[in-house]
């Protein structure tokens, strides 16, 4: 099946699952003139996108400048997530859960290098987009392997610590912040190119 807006409406979608997994297996926002507005998914255990969000058969599925907000303890992204000039905002649903970028780590909200490369906010009518990845509570963020986005800005903010050995590349601005009162930012090798 598919999940689309009514023609020319850019309707918003919100899925709130108290427990369990949200799995999208069909196209999301790919109908002709069926662009979606903001999308918000709150999934307690995991979110799996087995297809493309925002584009199907070359049709952009999210209206320019919109936000895709994912709150989940784990994320699997097998298809492109396209939010032209908008925001892709990912964070754990549970407080104190750590985030791993660039590699899969059991027990953490993980996005491997291939999944990160599928997050595309290249400029639309609204301008440069943003991929924002944050933790809640005392969760740490580790950048273990390459973090390369196809375009747009990148914001990585931990409530506590950020550790990086990764190469970070995107065409837009980059913010990496350990925001807590006792947070630390540790960079051992790697580089940032924006």
mmCIF file of C-alpha atoms in Angstrom:
data_model
loop_
_atom_site.group_PDB
_atom_site.id
_atom_site.type_symbol
_atom_site.label_atom_id
_atom_site.label_comp_id
_atom_site.label_asym_id
_atom_site.label_seq_id
_atom_site.Cartn_x
_atom_site.Cartn_y
_atom_site.Cartn_z
ATOM 1 C CA UNK A 1 0.000 0.000 0.000
ATOM 2 C CA UNK A 2 0.896 3.637 0.090
ATOM 3 C CA UNK A 3 0.414 6.663 2.317
ATOM 4 C CA UNK A 4 -0.269 9.939 0.525
ATOM 5 C CA UNK A 5 -1.896 13.316 1.006
ATOM 6 C CA UNK A 6 -4.994 14.373 -0.898
ATOM 7 C CA UNK A 7 -4.080 16.132 -4.122
ATOM 8 C CA UNK A 8 -2.451 19.538 -3.537
ATOM 9 C CA UNK A 9 -3.229 19.521 0.219
ATOM 10 C CA UNK A 10 0.201 18.754 1.844
ATOM 11 C CA UNK A 11 -1.600 17.194 4.821
ATOM 12 C CA UNK A 12 0.430 16.318 7.916
ATOM 13 C CA UNK A 13 0.707 12.764 9.263
ATOM 14 C CA UNK A 14 1.276 11.730 12.874
ATOM 15 C CA UNK A 15 1.730 8.122 13.996
ATOM 16 C CA UNK A 16 2.021 7.577 17.754
ATOM 17 C CA UNK A 17 2.636 3.987 18.833
ATOM 18 C CA UNK A 18 2.776 3.356 22.581
ATOM 19 C CA UNK A 19 4.847 0.210 22.136
ATOM 20 C CA UNK A 20 6.023 -1.954 19.277
ATOM 21 C CA UNK A 21 7.383 -1.169 15.851
ATOM 22 C CA UNK A 22 6.232 1.103 13.022
ATOM 23 C CA UNK A 23 7.138 -0.418 9.641
ATOM 24 C CA UNK A 24 6.499 1.354 6.337
ATOM 25 C CA UNK A 25 6.636 -1.068 3.408
ATOM 26 C CA UNK A 26 4.992 0.963 0.643
ATOM 27 C CA UNK A 27 5.715 4.366 -0.860
ATOM 28 C CA UNK A 28 5.050 7.360 1.371
ATOM 29 C CA UNK A 29 4.097 10.615 -0.306
ATOM 30 C CA UNK A 30 4.630 9.425 -3.850
ATOM 31 C CA UNK A 31 1.236 10.035 -5.444
ATOM 32 C CA UNK A 32 0.901 12.593 -8.227
ATOM 33 C CA UNK A 33 0.195 15.915 -6.472
ATOM 34 C CA UNK A 34 0.118 13.936 -3.197
ATOM 35 C CA UNK A 35 2.971 15.736 -1.438
ATOM 36 C CA UNK A 36 2.873 15.363 2.311
ATOM 37 C CA UNK A 37 3.169 18.046 4.946
ATOM 38 C CA UNK A 38 5.024 17.432 8.197
ATOM 39 C CA UNK A 39 5.437 13.787 9.196
ATOM 40 C CA UNK A 40 5.825 12.779 12.855
ATOM 41 C CA UNK A 41 6.398 9.189 13.966
ATOM 42 C CA UNK A 42 6.672 8.220 17.642
ATOM 43 C CA UNK A 43 7.537 4.517 17.929
ATOM 44 C CA UNK A 44 8.516 3.045 21.283
ATOM 45 C CA UNK A 45 10.658 0.175 20.021
ATOM 46 C CA UNK A 46 11.728 0.762 16.440
ATOM 47 C CA UNK A 47 10.966 2.519 13.172
ATOM 48 C CA UNK A 48 11.615 0.717 9.878
ATOM 49 C CA UNK A 49 11.325 2.322 6.485
ATOM 50 C CA UNK A 50 11.635 -0.438 3.924
ATOM 51 C CA UNK A 51 10.704 1.861 1.055
ATOM 52 C CA UNK A 52 11.241 5.443 0.017
ATOM 53 C CA UNK A 53 9.817 8.332 2.012
ATOM 54 C CA UNK A 54 9.243 11.505 0.072
ATOM 55 C CA UNK A 55 9.850 10.279 -3.449
ATOM 56 C CA UNK A 56 8.392 7.590 -5.665
ATOM 57 C CA UNK A 57 8.877 7.376 -9.414
ATOM 58 C CA UNK A 58 10.621 10.762 -9.382
ATOM 59 C CA UNK A 59 7.724 12.555 -7.673
ATOM 60 C CA UNK A 60 8.772 14.510 -4.591
ATOM 61 C CA UNK A 61 6.523 13.400 -1.762
ATOM 62 C CA UNK A 62 7.099 15.968 1.007
ATOM 63 C CA UNK A 63 6.313 19.572 0.299
ATOM 64 C CA UNK A 64 9.375 21.857 0.435
ATOM 65 C CA UNK A 65 10.394 23.100 3.864
ATOM 66 C CA UNK A 66 8.504 20.428 5.846
ATOM 67 C CA UNK A 67 9.717 18.337 8.804
ATOM 68 C CA UNK A 68 10.039 14.586 9.220
ATOM 69 C CA UNK A 69 10.276 13.915 12.976
ATOM 70 C CA UNK A 70 11.227 10.401 14.143
ATOM 71 C CA UNK A 71 11.263 9.462 17.818
ATOM 72 C CA UNK A 72 12.249 5.834 18.205
ATOM 73 C CA UNK A 73 14.689 3.619 20.088
ATOM 74 C CA UNK A 74 15.957 2.175 16.814
ATOM 75 C CA UNK A 75 15.712 3.220 13.171
ATOM 76 C CA UNK A 76 16.126 1.212 9.963
ATOM 77 C CA UNK A 77 16.171 3.218 6.732
ATOM 78 C CA UNK A 78 16.334 1.159 3.540
ATOM 79 C CA UNK A 79 14.951 3.792 1.142
ATOM 80 C CA UNK A 80 15.722 7.448 0.492
ATOM 81 C CA UNK A 81 14.226 10.002 2.891
ATOM 82 C CA UNK A 82 13.777 13.221 0.918
ATOM 83 C CA UNK A 83 12.779 16.476 2.631
ATOM 84 C CA UNK A 84 13.784 19.234 0.170
ATOM 85 C CA UNK A 85 14.708 22.364 2.097
ATOM 86 C CA UNK A 86 13.111 20.842 5.201
ATOM 87 C CA UNK A 87 14.250 19.067 8.351
ATOM 88 C CA UNK A 88 14.817 15.410 9.159
ATOM 89 C CA UNK A 89 14.783 15.322 12.971
ATOM 90 C CA UNK A 90 15.776 12.023 14.646
ATOM 91 C CA UNK A 91 16.044 11.301 18.376
ATOM 92 C CA UNK A 92 15.562 8.390 20.735
ATOM 93 C CA UNK A 93 12.114 7.998 22.218
ATOM 94 C CA UNK A 94 13.491 6.824 25.578
ATOM 95 C CA UNK A 95 15.557 9.077 27.853
ATOM 96 C CA UNK A 96 19.242 8.218 28.350
ATOM 97 C CA UNK A 97 19.532 6.067 25.208
ATOM 98 C CA UNK A 98 22.815 6.575 23.371
ATOM 99 C CA UNK A 99 23.085 7.170 19.619
ATOM 100 C CA UNK A 100 25.589 5.567 17.234
ATOM 101 C CA UNK A 101 26.234 7.205 13.855
ATOM 102 C CA UNK A 102 28.114 5.359 11.151
ATOM 103 C CA UNK A 103 27.700 1.856 12.578
ATOM 104 C CA UNK A 104 25.097 -0.401 14.178
ATOM 105 C CA UNK A 105 25.453 -0.870 17.938
ATOM 106 C CA UNK A 106 23.048 -3.106 19.868
ATOM 107 C CA UNK A 107 21.017 -1.270 22.495
ATOM 108 C CA UNK A 108 21.489 2.146 20.864
ATOM 109 C CA UNK A 109 19.620 4.251 18.329
ATOM 110 C CA UNK A 110 21.894 3.475 15.372
ATOM 111 C CA UNK A 111 22.186 4.844 11.849
ATOM 112 C CA UNK A 112 24.942 3.217 9.808
ATOM 113 C CA UNK A 113 26.816 5.019 7.019
ATOM 114 C CA UNK A 114 24.459 3.738 4.301
ATOM 115 C CA UNK A 115 21.354 4.911 6.212
ATOM 116 C CA UNK A 116 22.883 8.347 6.803
ATOM 117 C CA UNK A 117 23.625 8.662 3.079
ATOM 118 C CA UNK A 118 19.873 8.197 2.400
ATOM 119 C CA UNK A 119 18.887 11.294 4.441
ATOM 120 C CA UNK A 120 18.552 14.011 1.808
ATOM 121 C CA UNK A 121 17.508 17.598 2.535
ATOM 122 C CA UNK A 122 19.146 19.216 -0.466
ATOM 123 C CA UNK A 123 17.783 22.650 -1.150
ATOM 124 C CA UNK A 124 14.222 23.008 -2.258
ATOM 125 C CA UNK A 125 12.180 26.165 -2.621
ATOM 126 C CA UNK A 126 12.673 26.792 1.129
ATOM 127 C CA UNK A 127 16.491 26.706 0.812
ATOM 128 C CA UNK A 128 19.047 24.486 2.546
ATOM 129 C CA UNK A 129 17.626 21.688 4.658
ATOM 130 C CA UNK A 130 18.809 20.202 7.958
ATOM 131 C CA UNK A 131 19.415 16.740 9.376
ATOM 132 C CA UNK A 132 19.233 16.988 13.183
ATOM 133 C CA UNK A 133 20.171 14.060 15.451
ATOM 134 C CA UNK A 134 19.847 14.454 19.217
ATOM 135 C CA UNK A 135 19.738 12.488 22.455
ATOM 136 C CA UNK A 136 17.431 12.836 25.434
ATOM 137 C CA UNK A 137 18.500 12.741 29.060
ATOM 138 C CA UNK A 138 22.075 11.541 29.510
ATOM 139 C CA UNK A 139 22.507 9.678 26.218
ATOM 140 C CA UNK A 140 25.858 9.980 24.454
ATOM 141 C CA UNK A 141 26.488 10.201 20.694
ATOM 142 C CA UNK A 142 29.306 8.293 19.014
ATOM 143 C CA UNK A 143 30.391 8.921 15.421
ATOM 144 C CA UNK A 144 32.244 5.700 14.636
ATOM 145 C CA UNK A 145 32.439 5.554 10.846
ATOM 146 C CA UNK A 146 31.958 7.950 7.970
ATOM 147 C CA UNK A 147 28.986 10.312 8.232
ATOM 148 C CA UNK A 148 28.405 11.546 4.673
ATOM 149 C CA UNK A 149 25.152 13.298 3.754
ATOM 150 C CA UNK A 150 24.116 13.986 0.147
ATOM 151 C CA UNK A 151 23.485 17.639 1.020
ATOM 152 C CA UNK A 152 22.130 20.109 3.528
ATOM 153 C CA UNK A 153 23.213 21.063 7.033
ATOM 154 C CA UNK A 154 23.928 18.630 9.881
ATOM 155 C CA UNK A 155 23.312 19.178 13.594
ATOM 156 C CA UNK A 156 24.431 16.557 16.145
ATOM 157 C CA UNK A 157 23.599 17.496 19.737
ATOM 158 C CA UNK A 158 24.092 15.247 22.747
ATOM 159 C CA UNK A 159 22.614 15.907 26.152
ATOM 160 C CA UNK A 160 25.981 14.749 27.494
ATOM 161 C CA UNK A 161 29.001 13.526 25.474
ATOM 162 C CA UNK A 162 29.988 13.304 21.813
ATOM 163 C CA UNK A 163 32.912 11.145 20.681
ATOM 164 C CA UNK A 164 34.090 11.065 17.068
ATOM 165 C CA UNK A 165 36.670 9.163 15.053
ATOM 166 C CA UNK A 166 34.655 9.715 11.874
ATOM 167 C CA UNK A 167 34.937 11.675 8.663
ATOM 168 C CA UNK A 168 31.898 14.013 8.516
ATOM 169 C CA UNK A 169 30.930 15.436 5.094
ATOM 170 C CA UNK A 170 27.990 17.474 3.851
ATOM 171 C CA UNK A 171 27.509 20.506 1.629
ATOM 172 C CA UNK A 172 25.946 22.622 4.384
ATOM 173 C CA UNK A 173 26.793 23.839 7.858
ATOM 174 C CA UNK A 174 27.845 21.365 10.580
ATOM 175 C CA UNK A 175 27.147 21.683 14.319
ATOM 176 C CA UNK A 176 28.438 19.042 16.740
ATOM 177 C CA UNK A 177 27.682 19.886 20.367
ATOM 178 C CA UNK A 178 27.992 18.240 23.783
ATOM 179 C CA UNK A 179 25.318 20.376 25.402
ATOM 180 C CA UNK A 180 25.189 19.103 28.995
ATOM 181 C CA UNK A 181 26.749 21.004 31.905
ATOM 182 C CA UNK A 182 29.451 18.323 32.192
ATOM 183 C CA UNK A 183 29.410 17.193 28.543
ATOM 184 C CA UNK A 184 32.587 16.647 26.552
ATOM 185 C CA UNK A 185 33.375 16.633 22.865
ATOM 186 C CA UNK A 186 36.172 14.203 22.012
ATOM 187 C CA UNK A 187 37.580 14.031 18.486
ATOM 188 C CA UNK A 188 40.246 11.393 17.809
ATOM 189 C CA UNK A 189 41.234 11.585 14.161
ATOM 190 C CA UNK A 190 38.598 12.060 11.511
ATOM 191 C CA UNK A 191 37.631 15.377 9.906
ATOM 192 C CA UNK A 192 34.709 17.674 9.150
ATOM 193 C CA UNK A 193 34.088 18.924 5.596
ATOM 194 C CA UNK A 194 31.156 21.202 4.835
#
